[in-house]
Amino acid sequence: MRLFLLSVLIFLSFSVFSQEGPYSKVDSLMRVYKEKIKSVDDLYKVVYYIRTNFDADSLRLRASFIWITENIAYDVKAVIREDFSVANLSYVVRYKKTICGGYASLLKYFCDAFAIENEIVQGYARTGKRTIFLNQNSLRSNHAWNAVKINGTWRLLDPTWASGYTDDVDDSKKKFHKKFKEVYYFTPPEKLILNHLPENKKFQLTNKKTDKKDFRDSPLFMSDFLGDDISEVFPHVSLIKAKVGDTLTFKLKTEKRINSLSVFSEDHQKITHTGTTSYENGWLELRFPVKKTGYYYLYIGYFENIIEIRTLLGYRLEVK
C-alpha cells in the first residue's frame, strides 16, 4: 500500500512539474535572488548570475524581465509631477523606482549585456478612464516599452505594465500595486496594438497597420481583455450616445462561453447591471437597458469567481 501511495505521489509530482510553464525555473530562481544592487556598476552581479544560470537568450531575457518587475516599483509621484529624471538608469537602480522610460532602459541594458537585439519603443498608451474618450489633440506620446529579437523574431514586452498597476482614481489618491502581469511578456502584436500604438509603425509588427484615428476612437481595451480569447467587440467605438429607455447591445466574439456579463460605472454605484448572455454564431451578446441620464465611464466585464471581476472594455456613455 505504501509503495502504491509513493508511486501515486511521484506521478502527481511529475504531472504538476510537467504542466509548469517554460519559464518556471527561471521565474523561481530570479524571485529568490536577493543580491543588493545599489548602483549601475553593481548590475554586473545580476548579469553574471543570469549568464551562469541560463544559456539560451530566451531564458536570459526572461530572467532579466523578472528581476526588473520584481525589484523596480512604479513612481506614481514622479508621473504626477512630470519628473522624467527618474528614468535615468542611475536613479532607477539606486532608488528601485521609476517611470516607463526607466523600465524600458533597464531592460535594454540587460539585452545589450547579453547581445540580444532590441529597441526601446516610444508611443501612445491608453489606460484608465482619462483615455477612454480622446480627441485629436489629447493623443500624444506618453509611454515606452520594448521590442526584442529572439530566435530571429521580433517580440514585444512592457516591463512597466507587467510589474503592476495603479488605481484609476484622482492623482492625490493614486497608488502603485505590485502584481505581475504575464500578458505583457511577448504580447501578441495584434493584442498589444489595442492599447499600445508605436510612433514608428514598423513596431506594430502586424500586417494591417492601425492609424491614430482608429486607435483613438476604439473602446479602451483593458489588460484582462488582452489575456482573453476575444477577437472582436461591438460597439467598436468608445463613445456611445443614448437616451433613457434605449437598450444597448454589447457583443464579444469568442469561443468562450460566459453565462453572464456585467456593466458598471467607474465607482460601481451609478450603474451596475449583470445580465444573462446569449450565444450565437460565435458572438456573446448582452442587452443593457439605459435607465439614467448623465455622462458615465462604462466598463464591461465578468466575474471570474465570486469576488474577482475581469474588466475587459471601457466606454464613454452619454445619456440625455
Coordinates of C-alpha atoms in Angstrom, one line a residue:
M1 CA 0.0 0.0 0.0
R2 CA 2.8 2.4 0.9
L3 CA 4.6 1.6 -2.4
F4 CA 1.3 2.3 -4.2
L5 CA 0.9 5.7 -2.4
L6 CA 4.5 6.6 -3.1
S7 CA 4.1 5.8 -6.8
V8 CA 1.0 8.0 -6.9
L9 CA 2.8 10.9 -5.3
I10 CA 5.7 10.6 -7.7
F11 CA 3.3 10.5 -10.6
L12 CA 1.4 13.6 -9.3
S13 CA 4.6 15.5 -8.7
F14 CA 5.8 14.7 -12.2
S15 CA 2.4 15.7 -13.6
V16 CA 2.5 19.1 -11.8
F17 CA 6.1 19.7 -12.8
S18 CA 5.4 18.8 -16.4
Q19 CA 2.4 21.2 -16.5
E20 CA 4.6 24.2 -15.3
G21 CA 5.3 26.9 -17.9
P22 CA 8.5 27.1 -19.9
Y23 CA 9.9 29.8 -17.5
S24 CA 9.0 28.2 -14.2
K25 CA 12.6 27.5 -13.2
V26 CA 13.8 31.0 -14.4
D27 CA 11.0 32.7 -12.5
S28 CA 11.6 30.8 -9.3
L29 CA 15.3 31.5 -9.3
M30 CA 15.0 35.2 -10.1
R31 CA 12.3 35.8 -7.5
V32 CA 14.5 34.5 -4.7
Y33 CA 17.7 36.2 -6.0
K34 CA 18.3 39.0 -3.4
E35 CA 21.7 40.4 -4.3
K36 CA 21.9 44.0 -3.1
I37 CA 22.2 46.3 -6.1
K38 CA 22.9 49.9 -5.2
S39 CA 24.4 51.4 -8.4
V40 CA 24.6 50.8 -12.2
D41 CA 28.1 49.3 -11.5
D42 CA 26.5 46.6 -9.4
L43 CA 24.3 45.4 -12.2
Y44 CA 27.2 43.2 -13.4
K45 CA 26.3 40.9 -10.5
V46 CA 22.8 40.3 -11.9
V47 CA 24.2 39.9 -15.4
Y48 CA 26.8 37.4 -14.1
Y49 CA 24.1 35.4 -12.1
I50 CA 21.9 35.2 -15.2
R51 CA 24.7 34.3 -17.5
T52 CA 25.9 31.5 -15.3
N53 CA 22.5 30.0 -14.7
F54 CA 20.9 30.3 -18.1
D55 CA 22.4 29.5 -21.6
A56 CA 19.7 30.5 -24.0
D57 CA 18.9 34.1 -24.9
S58 CA 15.2 33.5 -24.4
L59 CA 15.9 32.4 -20.8
R60 CA 18.3 35.2 -20.1
L61 CA 15.7 37.7 -21.4
R62 CA 13.1 36.2 -19.2
A63 CA 15.3 36.3 -16.2
S64 CA 16.1 40.0 -16.8
F65 CA 12.4 40.8 -17.2
I66 CA 11.5 39.0 -13.9
W67 CA 14.3 40.7 -12.0
I68 CA 13.1 44.1 -13.2
T69 CA 9.4 43.5 -12.4
E70 CA 10.3 42.1 -9.0
N71 CA 12.7 44.8 -7.9
I72 CA 11.5 48.1 -9.5
A73 CA 8.4 49.9 -8.5
Y74 CA 6.4 52.5 -10.5
D75 CA 7.0 56.0 -9.3
V76 CA 3.5 57.5 -9.2
K77 CA 4.6 60.8 -7.7
A78 CA 7.2 61.3 -10.4
V79 CA 4.5 60.8 -13.1
I80 CA 2.2 63.3 -11.4
R81 CA 4.9 66.0 -11.2
E82 CA 6.2 65.0 -14.7
D83 CA 9.7 64.4 -13.4
F84 CA 11.4 62.5 -16.2
S85 CA 14.8 62.5 -14.5
V86 CA 13.7 59.4 -12.5
A87 CA 14.1 57.4 -15.8
N88 CA 17.8 57.9 -15.5
L89 CA 19.4 54.4 -15.1
S90 CA 21.4 55.6 -12.0
Y91 CA 18.3 56.8 -10.3
V92 CA 16.3 53.6 -11.2
V93 CA 19.0 51.3 -9.7
R94 CA 19.6 53.4 -6.6
Y95 CA 16.0 54.0 -5.6
K96 CA 14.4 51.0 -7.2
K97 CA 11.6 53.0 -8.7
T98 CA 11.0 54.8 -12.0
I99 CA 8.6 55.5 -14.8
C100 CA 8.1 53.7 -18.1
G101 CA 11.3 55.1 -19.6
G102 CA 13.3 53.8 -16.8
Y103 CA 11.8 50.3 -17.0
A104 CA 12.4 50.2 -20.8
S105 CA 16.0 51.5 -20.4
L106 CA 16.8 48.9 -17.7
L107 CA 15.5 46.1 -19.9
K108 CA 17.6 47.5 -22.8
Y109 CA 20.7 47.4 -20.5
F110 CA 20.3 43.7 -19.9
C111 CA 19.5 42.9 -23.6
D112 CA 22.7 44.8 -24.6
A113 CA 24.7 42.9 -21.9
F114 CA 23.6 39.6 -23.5
A115 CA 23.9 40.8 -27.1
I116 CA 20.2 40.5 -27.7
E117 CA 19.0 42.8 -30.5
N118 CA 16.5 45.2 -29.1
E119 CA 14.8 48.6 -29.4
I120 CA 13.0 50.9 -27.0
V121 CA 9.6 51.7 -28.5
Q122 CA 8.1 55.1 -27.9
G123 CA 4.4 55.6 -28.4
Y124 CA 0.9 56.1 -27.2
A125 CA -0.7 54.0 -24.4
R126 CA -4.3 54.0 -23.3
T127 CA -5.0 53.1 -19.7
G128 CA -7.7 54.3 -17.3
K129 CA -10.8 56.4 -17.7
R130 CA -8.9 59.5 -18.9
T131 CA -8.0 57.7 -22.1
I132 CA -11.4 56.2 -22.9
F133 CA -12.6 59.1 -25.0
L134 CA -9.8 61.1 -26.7
N135 CA -9.8 64.0 -29.1
Q136 CA -7.2 64.5 -31.8
N137 CA -5.1 66.8 -29.6
S138 CA -5.1 64.6 -26.5
L139 CA -3.4 61.7 -28.2
R140 CA 0.3 62.2 -27.6
S141 CA 3.3 60.0 -26.9
N142 CA 3.2 59.1 -23.3
H143 CA 4.8 55.6 -22.9
A144 CA 7.8 53.5 -23.6
W145 CA 8.1 49.7 -23.9
N146 CA 10.5 47.2 -25.6
A147 CA 10.9 45.2 -28.8
V148 CA 13.4 42.3 -28.8
K149 CA 14.6 39.9 -31.4
I150 CA 14.6 36.3 -30.1
N151 CA 15.3 33.3 -32.4
G152 CA 15.0 35.6 -35.4
T153 CA 11.6 37.0 -34.5
W154 CA 10.7 40.4 -33.1
R155 CA 8.7 40.2 -29.9
L156 CA 7.0 42.9 -27.7
L157 CA 7.3 43.4 -24.0
D158 CA 6.1 46.0 -21.5
P159 CA 8.0 45.7 -18.2
T160 CA 6.2 48.7 -16.7
W161 CA 2.7 47.3 -17.1
A162 CA 3.9 43.8 -16.3
S163 CA 5.2 45.0 -12.9
G164 CA 1.8 46.0 -11.5
Y165 CA -0.9 48.6 -11.8
T166 CA -2.1 52.0 -10.4
D167 CA -5.6 52.8 -9.1
D168 CA -7.8 54.5 -11.7
V169 CA -8.5 57.4 -9.4
D170 CA -7.6 61.1 -8.9
D171 CA -3.9 61.8 -8.7
S172 CA -4.0 62.6 -5.0
K173 CA -5.3 59.1 -4.3
K174 CA -3.3 57.1 -6.9
K175 CA -1.1 54.3 -5.6
F176 CA 1.0 51.6 -7.3
H177 CA 0.2 47.9 -6.6
K178 CA 2.8 45.4 -7.5
K179 CA 1.3 42.4 -9.3
F180 CA 3.0 40.6 -12.1
K181 CA 1.0 40.5 -15.4
E182 CA 2.2 37.8 -17.7
V183 CA 0.1 39.2 -20.5
Y184 CA 2.7 41.9 -21.1
Y185 CA 5.5 39.4 -21.8
F186 CA 5.7 38.5 -25.5
T187 CA 2.3 40.0 -26.0
P188 CA 0.9 39.1 -29.5
P189 CA 1.2 42.2 -31.7
E190 CA -2.5 42.1 -32.7
K191 CA -3.3 42.3 -29.0
L192 CA -0.8 44.9 -27.8
I193 CA -1.8 47.3 -30.6
L194 CA -5.2 47.6 -28.9
N195 CA -3.7 49.8 -26.1
H196 CA -0.1 50.5 -27.3
L197 CA 0.4 52.5 -30.5
P198 CA 4.1 52.9 -31.5
E199 CA 5.2 56.2 -33.0
N200 CA 7.1 54.1 -35.6
K201 CA 4.6 51.9 -37.4
K202 CA 7.2 49.2 -38.0
F203 CA 6.9 48.2 -34.3
Q204 CA 3.3 47.4 -34.6
L205 CA 4.5 44.1 -36.0
T206 CA 1.1 43.5 -37.6
N207 CA 0.2 43.0 -41.3
K208 CA -2.6 45.5 -41.1
K209 CA -1.5 48.8 -39.6
T210 CA -3.5 50.8 -37.1
D211 CA -3.7 54.6 -37.6
K212 CA -4.1 57.2 -34.9
K213 CA -7.8 57.8 -35.5
D214 CA -8.7 54.1 -35.3
F215 CA -6.7 53.8 -32.1
R216 CA -8.2 56.9 -30.6
D217 CA -11.8 56.0 -31.4
S218 CA -11.8 52.4 -30.3
P219 CA -13.0 51.3 -26.9
L220 CA -10.5 51.1 -24.1
F221 CA -9.1 47.6 -24.1
M222 CA -8.1 46.6 -20.6
S223 CA -5.2 44.3 -19.6
D224 CA -7.7 41.5 -18.9
F225 CA -9.0 41.7 -22.4
L226 CA -5.5 41.1 -23.8
G227 CA -5.4 37.9 -21.8
D228 CA -8.8 36.6 -23.0
D229 CA -9.7 34.8 -26.2
I230 CA -11.8 37.6 -27.8
S231 CA -11.2 38.5 -31.4
E232 CA -13.9 41.3 -32.0
V233 CA -16.1 43.5 -30.0
F234 CA -19.2 45.6 -30.5
P235 CA -19.7 48.6 -30.3
H236 CA -16.3 49.2 -31.8
V237 CA -16.1 52.9 -30.9
S238 CA -15.6 54.3 -27.4
L239 CA -18.3 57.0 -27.4
I240 CA -21.9 55.7 -27.1
K241 CA -24.8 58.2 -27.2
A242 CA -28.2 57.1 -26.0
K243 CA -31.4 58.2 -24.3
V244 CA -33.4 56.8 -21.3
G245 CA -35.4 53.8 -22.5
D246 CA -32.9 52.6 -25.0
T247 CA -31.4 49.2 -24.9
L248 CA -27.8 48.9 -25.7
T249 CA -26.2 45.7 -27.1
F250 CA -22.7 44.7 -26.2
K251 CA -21.1 41.8 -28.1
L252 CA -17.9 39.8 -27.8
K253 CA -16.7 37.4 -30.5
T254 CA -15.2 34.4 -28.7
E255 CA -15.4 30.6 -28.3
K256 CA -15.5 31.1 -24.5
R257 CA -18.9 30.6 -23.0
I258 CA -19.6 33.2 -20.4
N259 CA -23.0 32.9 -18.7
S260 CA -23.3 36.5 -17.7
L261 CA -21.6 39.8 -18.3
S262 CA -21.6 42.9 -16.1
V263 CA -21.9 46.5 -16.9
F264 CA -20.7 49.0 -14.3
S265 CA -19.6 52.6 -13.9
E266 CA -16.2 53.7 -12.6
D267 CA -17.4 53.8 -8.9
H268 CA -19.6 50.6 -9.3
Q269 CA -22.5 52.6 -7.9
K270 CA -24.0 54.9 -10.6
I271 CA -24.6 52.0 -12.9
T272 CA -24.4 48.3 -12.1
H273 CA -26.0 45.7 -14.2
T274 CA -25.4 42.0 -14.6
G275 CA -27.3 40.1 -17.3
T276 CA -27.5 36.7 -18.8
T277 CA -25.8 36.4 -22.2
S278 CA -27.0 34.8 -25.4
Y279 CA -24.6 33.0 -27.7
E280 CA -25.0 32.7 -31.4
N281 CA -22.6 32.3 -34.3
G282 CA -19.5 32.8 -32.1
W283 CA -20.8 36.0 -30.5
L284 CA -21.7 36.5 -26.8
E285 CA -24.4 39.2 -26.5
L286 CA -25.6 41.2 -23.6
R287 CA -28.5 43.6 -23.7
F288 CA -28.3 46.6 -21.3
P289 CA -31.3 48.9 -20.5
V290 CA -30.5 52.6 -20.2
K291 CA -32.3 54.0 -17.2
K292 CA -30.4 57.1 -16.1
T293 CA -29.4 60.4 -17.7
G294 CA -25.8 61.6 -17.4
Y295 CA -22.2 61.0 -18.5
Y296 CA -20.6 57.8 -17.5
Y297 CA -17.4 55.8 -17.9
L298 CA -18.9 52.4 -18.6
Y299 CA -17.0 49.1 -18.2
I300 CA -17.8 45.6 -19.4
G301 CA -16.6 42.5 -17.7
Y302 CA -17.5 39.2 -16.0
F303 CA -16.9 37.6 -12.6
E304 CA -14.2 35.0 -12.7
N305 CA -15.2 33.9 -9.2
I306 CA -17.5 35.3 -6.5
I307 CA -15.2 38.3 -5.7
E308 CA -12.9 38.8 -8.8
I309 CA -14.1 40.6 -11.9
R310 CA -12.2 40.6 -15.2
T311 CA -12.7 44.0 -16.7
L312 CA -12.5 43.9 -20.5
L313 CA -13.6 47.1 -22.1
G314 CA -14.2 50.8 -21.3
Y315 CA -16.7 53.1 -23.0
R316 CA -18.0 56.7 -22.6
L317 CA -21.8 56.8 -22.3
E318 CA -23.7 60.0 -22.8
V319 CA -27.4 59.7 -21.9
K320 CA -29.8 62.6 -22.4

